[in-house]
PDB file of C-alpha atoms and ligand atoms in Angstrom:
ATOM      1  CA  MET A   1    -142.322  57.550 115.963  1.00  0.00           C
ATOM      2  CA  LYS A   2    -139.516  58.886 115.518  1.00  0.00           C
ATOM      3  CA  PRO A   3    -137.736  61.440 118.387  1.00  0.00           C
ATOM      4  CA  LEU A   4    -135.912  64.489 116.608  1.00  0.00           C
ATOM      5  CA  ILE A   5    -136.134  67.303 119.282  1.00  0.00           C
ATOM      6  CA  GLU A   6    -136.581  65.244 123.387  1.00  0.00           C
ATOM      7  CA  SER A   7    -135.480  68.044 125.815  1.00  0.00           C
ATOM      8  CA  THR A   8    -135.499  66.495 129.685  1.00  0.00           C
ATOM      9  CA  ASN A   9    -136.015  69.138 132.697  1.00  0.00           C
ATOM     10  CA  ALA A  10    -134.851  71.792 130.242  1.00  0.00           C
ATOM     11  CA  THR A  11    -135.337  74.976 132.813  1.00  0.00           C
ATOM     12  CA  LEU A  12    -134.348  78.403 132.017  1.00  0.00           C
ATOM     13  CA  GLU A  13    -133.707  80.162 135.729  1.00  0.00           C
ATOM     14  CA  TYR A  14    -132.989  83.995 135.619  1.00  0.00           C
ATOM     15  CA  MET A  15    -131.747  86.559 138.431  1.00  0.00           C
ATOM     16  CA  ASP A  16    -134.643  89.153 139.053  1.00  0.00           C
ATOM     17  CA  HIS A  17    -133.013  91.325 141.528  1.00  0.00           C
ATOM     18  CA  GLY A  18    -131.323  88.595 143.638  1.00  0.00           C
ATOM     19  CA  ARG A  19    -134.411  86.369 143.693  1.00  0.00           C
ATOM     20  CA  PRO A  20    -134.308  83.156 140.870  1.00  0.00           C
ATOM     21  CA  VAL A  21    -137.417  83.686 137.983  1.00  0.00           C
ATOM     22  CA  PHE A  22    -138.082  80.275 136.301  1.00  0.00           C
ATOM     23  CA  ALA A  23    -139.184  80.998 132.472  1.00  0.00           C
ATOM     24  CA  LEU A  24    -139.312  77.233 131.852  1.00  0.00           C
ATOM     25  CA  HIS A  25    -139.438  74.860 134.441  1.00  0.00           C
ATOM     26  CA  SER A  26    -138.446  71.218 134.343  1.00  0.00           C
ATOM     27  CA  ALA A  27    -139.897  71.211 131.280  1.00  0.00           C
ATOM     28  CA  THR A  28    -139.600  67.309 129.507  1.00  0.00           C
ATOM     29  CA  LEU A  29    -141.267  66.853 126.233  1.00  0.00           C
ATOM     30  CA  THR A  30    -140.699  64.743 122.626  1.00  0.00           C
ATOM     31  CA  ILE A  31    -141.331  66.404 119.639  1.00  0.00           C
ATOM     32  CA  ASN A  32    -141.266  63.257 116.928  1.00  0.00           C
ATOM     33  CA  GLN A  33    -140.593  63.452 113.323  1.00  0.00           C
ATOM     34  CA  GLY A  34    -143.397  65.042 111.081  1.00  0.00           C
ATOM     35  CA  GLU A  35    -145.324  66.417 113.650  1.00  0.00           C
ATOM     36  CA  PHE A  36    -147.149  69.554 113.653  1.00  0.00           C
ATOM     37  CA  LEU A  37    -146.779  70.316 117.669  1.00  0.00           C
ATOM     38  CA  GLY A  38    -149.194  73.032 119.661  1.00  0.00           C
ATOM     39  CA  ILE A  39    -147.628  74.779 122.444  1.00  0.00           C
ATOM     40  CA  LEU A  40    -150.676  76.977 124.142  1.00  0.00           C
ATOM     41  CA  GLY A  41    -150.780  79.095 126.710  1.00  0.00           C
ATOM     42  CA  PRO A  42    -151.229  82.318 128.599  1.00  0.00           C
ATOM     43  CA  SER A  43    -148.849  85.704 128.213  1.00  0.00           C
ATOM     44  CA  GLY A  44    -145.548  84.932 130.432  1.00  0.00           C
ATOM     45  CA  SER A  45    -145.797  81.315 131.033  1.00  0.00           C
ATOM     46  CA  GLY A  46    -142.746  80.973 128.978  1.00  0.00           C
ATOM     47  CA  LYS A  47    -144.011  80.055 125.184  1.00  0.00           C
ATOM     48  CA  SER A  48    -141.096  81.967 123.388  1.00  0.00           C
ATOM     49  CA  SER A  49    -138.390  80.770 126.392  1.00  0.00           C
ATOM     50  CA  LEU A  50    -139.412  77.492 125.203  1.00  0.00           C
ATOM     51  CA  LEU A  51    -139.551  77.393 121.687  1.00  0.00           C
ATOM     52  CA  TYR A  52    -135.380  79.608 122.418  1.00  0.00           C
ATOM     53  CA  VAL A  53    -134.253  76.422 124.422  1.00  0.00           C
ATOM     54  CA  LEU A  54    -135.637  73.511 121.987  1.00  0.00           C
ATOM     55  CA  SER A  55    -134.291  75.027 118.880  1.00  0.00           C
ATOM     56  CA  GLY A  56    -130.682  75.682 120.490  1.00  0.00           C
ATOM     57  CA  LEU A  57    -131.206  79.631 120.813  1.00  0.00           C
ATOM     58  CA  LYS A  58    -130.621  79.669 124.130  1.00  0.00           C
ATOM     59  CA  GLN A  59    -128.561  77.755 126.027  1.00  0.00           C
ATOM     60  CA  THR A  60    -131.155  75.395 129.730  1.00  0.00           C
ATOM     61  CA  THR A  61    -129.515  76.443 133.031  1.00  0.00           C
ATOM     62  CA  SER A  62    -130.179  72.779 133.430  1.00  0.00           C
ATOM     63  CA  GLY A  63    -131.478  70.264 132.339  1.00  0.00           C
ATOM     64  CA  LEU A  64    -130.728  68.543 128.558  1.00  0.00           C
ATOM     65  CA  VAL A  65    -132.196  69.418 125.252  1.00  0.00           C
ATOM     66  CA  THR A  66    -131.336  67.268 122.078  1.00  0.00           C
ATOM     67  CA  TYR A  67    -132.267  67.878 118.557  1.00  0.00           C
ATOM     68  CA  GLY A  68    -131.391  64.647 116.298  1.00  0.00           C
ATOM     69  CA  GLY A  69    -130.132  62.889 119.456  1.00  0.00           C
ATOM     70  CA  GLN A  70    -127.023  65.356 119.885  1.00  0.00           C
ATOM     71  CA  PRO A  71    -126.634  67.324 123.536  1.00  0.00           C
ATOM     72  CA  TYR A  72    -127.335  71.292 121.357  1.00  0.00           C
ATOM     73  CA  SER A  73    -124.656  71.991 124.955  1.00  0.00           C
ATOM     74  CA  LYS A  74    -122.430  70.013 122.332  1.00  0.00           C
ATOM     75  CA  LEU A  75    -122.526  71.856 119.813  1.00  0.00           C
ATOM     76  CA  ASN A  76    -120.023  74.738 119.330  1.00  0.00           C
ATOM     77  CA  ASP A  77    -121.584  78.079 117.937  1.00  0.00           C
ATOM     78  CA  ALA A  78    -120.149  77.954 114.483  1.00  0.00           C
ATOM     79  CA  GLN A  79    -122.168  74.343 115.199  1.00  0.00           C
ATOM     80  CA  ARG A  80    -125.042  75.962 115.915  1.00  0.00           C
ATOM     81  CA  SER A  81    -125.477  78.328 113.464  1.00  0.00           C
ATOM     82  CA  HIS A  82    -124.880  75.846 111.267  1.00  0.00           C
ATOM     83  CA  LEU A  83    -127.925  74.253 112.229  1.00  0.00           C
ATOM     84  CA  ARG A  84    -130.388  77.932 112.440  1.00  0.00           C
ATOM     85  CA  LEU A  85    -129.210  78.330 108.695  1.00  0.00           C
ATOM     86  CA  LYS A  86    -129.797  75.201 107.232  1.00  0.00           C
ATOM     87  CA  ASP A  87    -132.421  72.916 109.276  1.00  0.00           C
ATOM     88  CA  PHE A  88    -134.319  75.654 111.224  1.00  0.00           C
ATOM     89  CA  GLY A  89    -136.938  77.820 110.276  1.00  0.00           C
ATOM     90  CA  PHE A  90    -137.953  80.984 112.478  1.00  0.00           C
ATOM     91  CA  VAL A  91    -141.143  83.375 112.997  1.00  0.00           C
ATOM     92  CA  PHE A  92    -140.593  85.245 115.744  1.00  0.00           C
ATOM     93  CA  GLN A  93    -142.663  86.543 118.344  1.00  0.00           C
ATOM     94  CA  GLN A  94    -141.817  89.999 116.876  1.00  0.00           C
ATOM     95  CA  PRO A  95    -141.361  90.441 113.336  1.00  0.00           C
ATOM     96  CA  TYR A  96    -137.774  91.726 112.636  1.00  0.00           C
ATOM     97  CA  LEU A  97    -137.031  92.999 109.281  1.00  0.00           C
ATOM     98  CA  LEU A  98    -133.899  94.766 107.968  1.00  0.00           C
ATOM     99  CA  GLY A  99    -135.501  98.589 107.614  1.00  0.00           C
ATOM    100  CA  TYR A 100    -132.864  99.286 104.665  1.00  0.00           C
ATOM    101  CA  LEU A 101    -134.328  95.900 102.435  1.00  0.00           C
ATOM    102  CA  THR A 102    -137.552  95.582 100.309  1.00  0.00           C
ATOM    103  CA  ALA A 103    -140.136  92.102 101.634  1.00  0.00           C
ATOM    104  CA  LEU A 104    -138.700  90.950  98.856  1.00  0.00           C
ATOM    105  CA  GLU A 105    -135.167  91.523  99.398  1.00  0.00           C
ATOM    106  CA  ASN A 106    -136.100  90.512 102.700  1.00  0.00           C
ATOM    107  CA  VAL A 107    -137.206  87.557 102.760  1.00  0.00           C
ATOM    108  CA  ALA A 108    -134.590  86.212  99.610  1.00  0.00           C
ATOM    109  CA  VAL A 109    -131.648  87.303 101.555  1.00  0.00           C
ATOM    110  CA  ALA A 110    -132.376  83.919 103.712  1.00  0.00           C
ATOM    111  CA  GLU A 111    -128.911  81.945 102.267  1.00  0.00           C
ATOM    112  CA  ARG A 112    -131.569  79.065 101.172  1.00  0.00           C
ATOM    113  CA  GLY A 113    -134.546  79.135  98.100  1.00  0.00           C
ATOM    114  CA  SER A 114    -134.589  81.424  95.218  1.00  0.00           C
ATOM    115  CA  LEU A 115    -135.774  84.575  94.317  1.00  0.00           C
ATOM    116  CA  ASP A 116    -138.964  83.016  92.393  1.00  0.00           C
ATOM    117  CA  GLU A 117    -139.358  81.134  95.340  1.00  0.00           C
ATOM    118  CA  ALA A 118    -139.456  84.504  97.224  1.00  0.00           C
ATOM    119  CA  ILE A 119    -141.873  86.012  94.936  1.00  0.00           C
ATOM    120  CA  GLU A 120    -144.042  82.256  95.058  1.00  0.00           C
ATOM    121  CA  LEU A 121    -144.465  82.829  99.229  1.00  0.00           C
ATOM    122  CA  LEU A 122    -145.113  86.423  99.311  1.00  0.00           C
ATOM    123  CA  GLY A 123    -147.611  85.901  96.744  1.00  0.00           C
ATOM    124  CA  LYS A 124    -149.326  82.960  99.006  1.00  0.00           C
ATOM    125  CA  LEU A 125    -149.183  85.555 101.479  1.00  0.00           C
ATOM    126  CA  GLY A 126    -151.560  88.022 100.253  1.00  0.00           C
ATOM    127  CA  LEU A 127    -148.469  89.946  99.158  1.00  0.00           C
ATOM    128  CA  SER A 128    -147.726  89.884  95.690  1.00  0.00           C
ATOM    129  CA  ALA A 129    -148.805  94.290  95.481  1.00  0.00           C
ATOM    130  CA  LYS A 130    -145.976  95.414  98.317  1.00  0.00           C
ATOM    131  CA  LEU A 131    -142.524  92.707  97.747  1.00  0.00           C
ATOM    132  CA  HIS A 132    -140.439  96.267  96.945  1.00  0.00           C
ATOM    133  CA  ARG A 133    -142.177  98.867  99.281  1.00  0.00           C
ATOM    134  CA  LEU A 134    -139.190  98.729 102.251  1.00  0.00           C
ATOM    135  CA  PRO A 135    -140.476  97.706 106.376  1.00  0.00           C
ATOM    136  CA  HIS A 136    -141.886 101.102 107.108  1.00  0.00           C
ATOM    137  CA  GLU A 137    -144.729 101.194 104.567  1.00  0.00           C
ATOM    138  CA  LEU A 138    -146.322  97.540 105.766  1.00  0.00           C
ATOM    139  CA  SER A 139    -148.327  97.269 108.339  1.00  0.00           C
ATOM    140  CA  GLY A 140    -147.534  95.030 111.558  1.00  0.00           C
ATOM    141  CA  GLY A 141    -150.214  92.033 109.930  1.00  0.00           C
ATOM    142  CA  GLU A 142    -147.788  92.478 106.853  1.00  0.00           C
ATOM    143  CA  ARG A 143    -144.504  92.424 108.609  1.00  0.00           C
ATOM    144  CA  GLN A 144    -145.595  89.205 110.520  1.00  0.00           C
ATOM    145  CA  ARG A 145    -146.266  87.276 106.826  1.00  0.00           C
ATOM    146  CA  VAL A 146    -143.076  88.644 105.774  1.00  0.00           C
ATOM    147  CA  CYS A 147    -141.204  87.051 107.567  1.00  0.00           C
ATOM    148  CA  VAL A 148    -142.900  84.080 107.673  1.00  0.00           C
ATOM    149  CA  ALA A 149    -141.797  84.109 104.598  1.00  0.00           C
ATOM    150  CA  ARG A 150    -138.854  84.564 105.000  1.00  0.00           C
ATOM    151  CA  ALA A 151    -139.033  81.404 107.734  1.00  0.00           C
ATOM    152  CA  LEU A 152    -140.678  78.596 104.593  1.00  0.00           C
ATOM    153  CA  ILE A 153    -137.856  79.911 102.831  1.00  0.00           C
ATOM    154  CA  GLY A 154    -135.533  77.019 101.472  1.00  0.00           C
ATOM    155  CA  SER A 155    -138.375  74.178 103.087  1.00  0.00           C
ATOM    156  CA  PRO A 156    -136.641  74.183 106.026  1.00  0.00           C
ATOM    157  CA  PHE A 157    -136.512  71.100 108.034  1.00  0.00           C
ATOM    158  CA  VAL A 158    -138.175  72.229 111.490  1.00  0.00           C
ATOM    159  CA  LEU A 159    -140.697  75.331 111.582  1.00  0.00           C
ATOM    160  CA  PHE A 160    -140.773  77.102 114.532  1.00  0.00           C
ATOM    161  CA  ALA A 161    -143.209  79.765 114.937  1.00  0.00           C
ATOM    162  CA  ASP A 162    -143.701  81.961 118.159  1.00  0.00           C
ATOM    163  CA  GLU A 163    -147.019  83.362 117.968  1.00  0.00           C
ATOM    164  CA  PRO A 164    -147.376  84.796 114.350  1.00  0.00           C
ATOM    165  CA  THR A 165    -150.863  85.264 114.195  1.00  0.00           C
ATOM    166  CA  ALA A 166    -150.083  87.278 116.272  1.00  0.00           C
ATOM    167  CA  SER A 167    -151.041  90.747 114.834  1.00  0.00           C
ATOM    168  CA  LEU A 168    -152.963  89.192 112.331  1.00  0.00           C
ATOM    169  CA  ASP A 169    -157.195  89.464 111.089  1.00  0.00           C
ATOM    170  CA  HIS A 170    -158.372  85.239 112.607  1.00  0.00           C
ATOM    171  CA  LYS A 171    -158.961  84.578 108.570  1.00  0.00           C
ATOM    172  CA  ASN A 172    -155.476  85.903 107.830  1.00  0.00           C
ATOM    173  CA  GLY A 173    -153.874  83.889 110.620  1.00  0.00           C
ATOM    174  CA  LEU A 174    -155.730  81.038 109.984  1.00  0.00           C
ATOM    175  CA  ALA A 175    -153.568  81.270 106.266  1.00  0.00           C
ATOM    176  CA  VAL A 176    -151.039  81.776 107.645  1.00  0.00           C
ATOM    177  CA  VAL A 177    -150.998  78.146 110.130  1.00  0.00           C
ATOM    178  CA  ASN A 178    -152.453  76.748 106.875  1.00  0.00           C
ATOM    179  CA  LEU A 179    -149.581  77.773 104.378  1.00  0.00           C
ATOM    180  CA  LEU A 180    -146.899  77.251 107.242  1.00  0.00           C
ATOM    181  CA  ASN A 181    -148.481  73.436 108.236  1.00  0.00           C
ATOM    182  CA  GLN A 182    -148.533  72.792 103.888  1.00  0.00           C
ATOM    183  CA  HIS A 183    -144.565  73.314 103.623  1.00  0.00           C
ATOM    184  CA  ARG A 184    -144.176  71.458 107.069  1.00  0.00           C
ATOM    185  CA  SER A 185    -140.954  69.019 105.583  1.00  0.00           C
ATOM    186  CA  SER A 186    -140.498  65.929 107.355  1.00  0.00           C
ATOM    187  CA  GLY A 187    -138.736  67.791 110.124  1.00  0.00           C
ATOM    188  CA  ALA A 188    -141.655  69.530 112.618  1.00  0.00           C
ATOM    189  CA  LEU A 189    -143.525  72.293 112.914  1.00  0.00           C
ATOM    190  CA  VAL A 190    -143.322  73.548 116.763  1.00  0.00           C
ATOM    191  CA  MET A 191    -145.707  77.090 116.797  1.00  0.00           C
ATOM    192  CA  VAL A 192    -146.832  78.687 120.090  1.00  0.00           C
ATOM    193  CA  THR A 193    -149.181  80.715 120.481  1.00  0.00           C
ATOM    194  CA  HIS A 194    -152.125  81.539 123.321  1.00  0.00           C
ATOM    195  CA  ASP A 195    -154.955  81.264 120.261  1.00  0.00           C
ATOM    196  CA  PRO A 196    -156.999  78.253 120.969  1.00  0.00           C
ATOM    197  CA  SER A 197    -158.426  78.656 117.771  1.00  0.00           C
ATOM    198  CA  MET A 198    -154.838  78.701 115.226  1.00  0.00           C
ATOM    199  CA  LEU A 199    -154.610  75.408 116.579  1.00  0.00           C
ATOM    200  CA  HIS A 200    -157.251  73.165 114.472  1.00  0.00           C
ATOM    201  CA  GLU A 201    -154.787  71.735 112.273  1.00  0.00           C
ATOM    202  CA  ALA A 202    -151.852  70.257 115.053  1.00  0.00           C
ATOM    203  CA  ASP A 203    -151.895  66.417 115.387  1.00  0.00           C
ATOM    204  CA  ARG A 204    -150.985  67.643 119.292  1.00  0.00           C
ATOM    205  CA  ILE A 205    -151.502  70.142 122.065  1.00  0.00           C
ATOM    206  CA  ILE A 206    -149.552  71.228 124.967  1.00  0.00           C
ATOM    207  CA  GLN A 207    -150.580  73.582 127.301  1.00  0.00           C
ATOM    208  CA  ILE A 208    -147.833  75.529 129.107  1.00  0.00           C
ATOM    209  CA  GLU A 209    -148.136  77.748 132.492  1.00  0.00           C
ATOM    210  CA  ASP A 210    -145.945  79.500 134.620  1.00  0.00           C
ATOM    211  CA  GLY A 211    -143.003  77.922 132.747  1.00  0.00           C
ATOM    212  CA  LYS A 212    -144.697  73.797 133.481  1.00  0.00           C
ATOM    213  CA  LEU A 213    -145.428  71.719 130.708  1.00  0.00           C
ATOM    214  CA  ALA A 214    -149.199  70.279 131.274  1.00  0.00           C
ATOM    215  CA  LEU A 215    -148.468  67.022 129.254  1.00  0.00           C
TER     216      LEU A 215
HETATM  217  N1  ADP B   1    -134.197  88.047 129.732  1.00  0.00           N
HETATM  218  C1  ADP B   1    -134.994  87.551 131.155  1.00  0.00           C
HETATM  219  N2  ADP B   1    -135.044  87.761 132.402  1.00  0.00           N
HETATM  220  C2  ADP B   1    -135.596  88.057 132.884  1.00  0.00           C
HETATM  221  N3  ADP B   1    -136.832  87.106 133.182  1.00  0.00           N
HETATM  222  C3  ADP B   1    -137.179  87.065 131.929  1.00  0.00           C
HETATM  223  C4  ADP B   1    -136.431  87.208 131.165  1.00  0.00           C
HETATM  224  N4  ADP B   1    -136.600  86.247 129.166  1.00  0.00           N
HETATM  225  C5  ADP B   1    -138.100  86.282 130.012  1.00  0.00           C
HETATM  226  N5  ADP B   1    -138.647  86.326 131.275  1.00  0.00           N
HETATM  227  C6  ADP B   1    -139.799  86.190 132.140  1.00  0.00           C
HETATM  228  O1  ADP B   1    -139.733  84.571 131.765  1.00  0.00           O
HETATM  229  C7  ADP B   1    -141.292  84.486 131.449  1.00  0.00           C
HETATM  230  C8  ADP B   1    -141.575  83.383 130.095  1.00  0.00           C
HETATM  231  O2  ADP B   1    -141.214  84.607 129.286  1.00  0.00           O
HETATM  232  P1  ADP B   1    -141.585  84.160 128.228  1.00  0.00           P
HETATM  233  O3  ADP B   1    -140.725  82.640 127.089  1.00  0.00           O
HETATM  234  O4  ADP B   1    -141.342  85.548 127.356  1.00  0.00           O
HETATM  235  O5  ADP B   1    -143.350  84.039 127.784  1.00  0.00           O
HETATM  236  P2  ADP B   1    -144.256  84.250 126.585  1.00  0.00           P
HETATM  237  O6  ADP B   1    -143.771  84.004 125.756  1.00  0.00           O
HETATM  238  O7  ADP B   1    -144.776  82.556 127.424  1.00  0.00           O
HETATM  239  O8  ADP B   1    -145.092  85.249 126.883  1.00  0.00           O
HETATM  240  C9  ADP B   1    -142.009  86.073 131.975  1.00  0.00           C
HETATM  241  O9  ADP B   1    -141.946  85.991 134.066  1.00  0.00           O
HETATM  242  C10 ADP B   1    -140.670  86.690 131.573  1.00  0.00           C
HETATM  243  O10 ADP B   1    -140.870  87.695 132.191  1.00  0.00           O
HETATM  244 MG1   MG B   2    -143.103  85.073 123.805  1.00  0.00          MG
END
């Protein structure tokens, strides 16, 4: 197996009223090329922090994270944004959409992929009838599915999904995970969740608690 993303003692420390808080503590982990890695942990355990660090969205306060052997810390801002734009697809925990654009426009605004692909993805997510709705005309679960389509467009090499099923019912949640898994390219799918029933298709599951990985 070929390592794609490697973290060594990755730590993310915040100061809270002068006291250190570890959102992530000495996380050492390898994500191999081609795998669906599930990361399971309760609320506040550091799941989002881990995903931000693994994708280079946040810099660690100590430790090392590499993508394809290259440390994120050695990349400049332009190189990091290029990576996010070209290689990575993200489903954030909060469904961030542009309020003045329709569902379809929000998906197609990504710099990769086509309008046809956006329509097809939204269809697979059960949103064919809502392509031209504005975000405030959609339910929370529908907005989350628009964000899933936006992450998938252009088939990014690595998909990061932060509780992508949190505002969906069980059936729609499983359908979203299935779609993410189907669209997994030869890169990787890294998904964090507090719901073990969403990780049936994962190749490997690791647990996080209090910012620490239990491998
Ligand atoms: N910007 C921040 N400043 C201070 N503490 C933070 C910050 N971001 C996260 N934390 C703390 O780090 C811990 C892990 O947060 P997070 O990664 O969001 O957990 P999860 O995604 O598992 O709910 C929590 O205790 C949270 O309060
Ligand atoms: Mg979170």
